[in-house]
């Protein structure tokens, strides 16, 4: 069973149609950025594709995809009510640059201890994240991996 | 001169460049600048203008699957061609898309377009461009 809120750092491996991801999540909230065209939105599209494919080919994918949910903050998110029923889940927000102005979501994320969040954004999210939890998506030998610039003890 | 504002504009603002691109920008109108930007930023080649089919390192897809940074550049090109003078949200553009966008704005000698840009997590050293950031002018700036 994929336990989202324990056992960090957590590694999520995704392999779909020759696109491979190796994502290391260091904490309950992680921010992901990177160059344009590096495959951040593709990650959400792939997760959505896998989840719809799982309805017909359930054995083909690891169980933990049942616990991953994606939201496009600009088009596919209707408010905190979308998140209330989720627990033990990795929640991925794409295009989350405007999250800092959504106080309801920020308060919910900061108080939620049952889920893990991955925000795809470039601006500061006002979530009090230390640079230890901000990573970039980079292509290493055909595998898209998360690169953390900082690993300072004492920065939470 | 590249005009940048760091305050969220109240009006005359293209905040959602994805929607602007999907609704208004037509691949049949793409010129050499657009195709070059697609190559530089997303490594994408336009295969069919009528259907908007493109080839990227991740596979065949539509122009609607281009990165938001690339779409920002294409929306700027569309606005410049059409004479639309608006403030464009460049926050969703990565460093590679910003470099291409600044090059294009400078080559157009465009002093009318403004970019809304505030990346508080990152610092970019961008040489060889003149900037006007909320009235303060400079060259070879570090932008955050």
CSV table of C-alpha atoms in Angstrom, one decimal, chain B:
chain,number,residue,atom,x,y,z
B,1,UNK,CA,13.6,47.8,-24.6
B,2,UNK,CA,11.8,45.1,-22.7
B,3,UNK,CA,9.0,46.5,-20.5
B,4,UNK,CA,8.3,44.5,-17.4
B,5,UNK,CA,5.8,45.1,-14.6
B,6,UNK,CA,5.9,43.3,-11.3
B,7,UNK,CA,2.4,44.5,-10.2
B,8,UNK,CA,-0.6,42.4,-11.1
B,9,UNK,CA,-2.4,44.5,-13.8
B,10,UNK,CA,-6.1,45.4,-13.3
B,11,UNK,CA,-7.0,45.6,-17.0
B,12,UNK,CA,-5.7,45.2,-20.5
B,13,UNK,CA,-4.0,41.9,-19.3
B,14,UNK,CA,-3.7,38.5,-20.9
B,15,UNK,CA,-3.5,36.4,-17.7
B,16,UNK,CA,-4.3,33.0,-19.1
B,17,UNK,CA,-2.0,32.6,-22.2
B,18,UNK,CA,-3.1,29.0,-22.7
B,19,UNK,CA,-6.7,30.0,-23.2
B,20,UNK,CA,-5.7,33.0,-25.4
B,21,UNK,CA,-3.6,30.6,-27.5
B,22,UNK,CA,-6.2,27.9,-27.8
B,23,UNK,CA,-9.0,30.4,-28.7
B,24,UNK,CA,-7.2,32.9,-31.0
B,25,UNK,CA,-3.9,31.6,-32.4
B,26,UNK,CA,-4.2,29.6,-35.6
B,27,UNK,CA,-1.3,27.4,-36.9
B,28,UNK,CA,-2.2,28.3,-40.5
B,29,UNK,CA,-0.9,31.9,-39.6
B,30,UNK,CA,2.4,30.7,-38.2
B,31,UNK,CA,5.4,32.5,-39.7
B,32,UNK,CA,9.1,31.7,-39.6
B,33,UNK,CA,9.5,33.4,-36.2
B,34,UNK,CA,6.8,31.1,-34.7
B,35,UNK,CA,8.3,28.0,-36.2
B,36,UNK,CA,11.8,29.0,-34.9
B,37,UNK,CA,10.4,29.6,-31.4
B,38,UNK,CA,8.8,26.2,-31.4
B,39,UNK,CA,12.1,24.6,-32.4
B,40,UNK,CA,14.1,26.5,-29.8
B,41,UNK,CA,11.9,26.1,-26.8
B,42,UNK,CA,10.0,22.8,-27.3
B,43,UNK,CA,12.2,21.2,-30.0
B,44,UNK,CA,8.9,20.8,-31.9
B,45,UNK,CA,8.4,20.8,-35.7
B,46,UNK,CA,5.1,21.7,-37.3
B,47,UNK,CA,4.0,18.8,-39.6
B,48,UNK,CA,0.6,20.0,-40.8
B,49,UNK,CA,-0.6,23.6,-40.6
B,50,UNK,CA,-4.3,22.6,-41.1
B,51,UNK,CA,-4.5,20.1,-38.3
B,52,UNK,CA,-1.8,21.7,-36.1
B,53,UNK,CA,0.0,18.4,-35.9
B,54,UNK,CA,3.5,18.7,-34.4
B,55,UNK,CA,6.4,16.4,-33.7
B,56,UNK,CA,8.1,16.7,-30.3
B,57,UNK,CA,10.7,14.6,-28.4
B,58,UNK,CA,7.7,13.1,-26.5
B,59,UNK,CA,5.8,12.1,-29.6
B,60,UNK,CA,3.3,13.4,-32.1
B,61,UNK,CA,0.7,15.8,-30.8
B,62,UNK,CA,-1.2,19.0,-31.4
B,63,UNK,CA,0.0,22.6,-31.1
B,64,UNK,CA,-2.3,22.7,-28.1
B,65,UNK,CA,0.2,20.4,-26.3
B,66,UNK,CA,3.0,22.9,-26.7
B,67,UNK,CA,4.5,24.2,-23.4
B,68,UNK,CA,3.0,27.3,-21.8
B,69,UNK,CA,6.3,29.1,-22.3
B,70,UNK,CA,6.2,28.4,-26.0
B,71,UNK,CA,2.6,29.4,-26.2
B,72,UNK,CA,3.5,32.7,-24.4
B,73,UNK,CA,6.0,33.5,-27.2
B,74,UNK,CA,3.4,32.5,-29.9
B,75,UNK,CA,0.7,34.7,-28.2
B,76,UNK,CA,3.2,37.6,-28.2
B,77,UNK,CA,3.9,37.1,-31.9
B,78,UNK,CA,0.2,36.9,-32.6
B,79,UNK,CA,-0.5,40.2,-30.6
B,80,UNK,CA,2.5,41.9,-32.3
B,81,UNK,CA,1.2,40.9,-35.8
B,82,UNK,CA,-2.3,41.9,-35.0
B,83,UNK,CA,-1.4,45.2,-33.4
B,84,UNK,CA,-2.9,44.2,-30.0
B,85,UNK,CA,-1.2,46.1,-27.2
B,86,UNK,CA,-1.7,44.3,-24.0
B,87,UNK,CA,0.2,43.2,-20.9
B,88,UNK,CA,1.2,39.5,-21.3
B,89,UNK,CA,1.6,37.1,-18.4
B,90,UNK,CA,5.1,35.7,-18.7
B,91,UNK,CA,5.1,34.0,-15.3
B,92,UNK,CA,4.5,30.6,-16.7
B,93,UNK,CA,7.5,30.8,-19.0
B,94,UNK,CA,10.8,29.0,-18.2
B,95,UNK,CA,14.2,30.5,-18.6
B,96,UNK,CA,14.6,29.1,-22.1
B,97,UNK,CA,11.2,30.6,-23.2
B,98,UNK,CA,12.0,34.0,-21.6
B,99,UNK,CA,15.4,34.2,-23.4
B,100,UNK,CA,13.6,33.6,-26.8
B,101,UNK,CA,10.8,36.1,-25.9
B,102,UNK,CA,13.3,38.8,-25.0
B,103,UNK,CA,15.3,38.2,-28.2
B,104,UNK,CA,12.1,38.6,-30.3
B,105,UNK,CA,10.9,41.7,-28.5
B,106,UNK,CA,14.3,43.3,-29.0
B,107,UNK,CA,14.4,42.4,-32.7
B,108,UNK,CA,11.0,43.9,-33.2
B,109,UNK,CA,12.0,47.1,-31.4
B,110,UNK,CA,8.7,46.8,-29.6
B,111,UNK,CA,8.4,49.3,-26.8
B,112,UNK,CA,4.6,49.0,-26.4
B,113,UNK,CA,4.2,45.4,-25.2
B,114,UNK,CA,4.6,44.9,-21.4
B,115,UNK,CA,5.3,41.6,-19.6
B,116,UNK,CA,4.0,40.7,-16.2
B,117,UNK,CA,6.9,38.8,-14.7
B,118,UNK,CA,7.6,38.0,-11.0
B,119,UNK,CA,9.5,34.8,-10.3
B,120,UNK,CA,10.4,35.1,-6.7
B,121,UNK,CA,12.0,31.7,-6.5
B,122,UNK,CA,14.5,32.1,-9.3
B,123,UNK,CA,17.1,34.6,-10.4
B,124,UNK,CA,18.0,34.9,-14.1
B,125,UNK,CA,21.1,36.7,-15.4
B,126,UNK,CA,19.9,38.0,-18.8
B,127,UNK,CA,22.6,39.9,-20.7
B,128,UNK,CA,22.4,42.0,-23.8
B,129,UNK,CA,19.0,43.4,-23.2
B,130,UNK,CA,17.7,46.8,-22.1
B,131,UNK,CA,15.0,46.5,-19.5
B,132,UNK,CA,12.4,48.9,-18.0
B,133,UNK,CA,11.1,47.3,-14.8
B,134,UNK,CA,8.3,49.4,-13.4
B,135,UNK,CA,10.0,52.6,-14.5
B,136,UNK,CA,13.5,51.6,-13.5
B,137,UNK,CA,15.8,51.1,-16.5
B,138,UNK,CA,18.9,48.9,-16.7
B,139,UNK,CA,20.9,46.6,-18.8
B,140,UNK,CA,22.3,43.0,-18.1
B,141,UNK,CA,19.9,42.6,-15.3
B,142,UNK,CA,19.4,39.9,-12.8
B,143,UNK,CA,15.6,39.3,-12.8
B,144,UNK,CA,13.8,37.5,-10.0
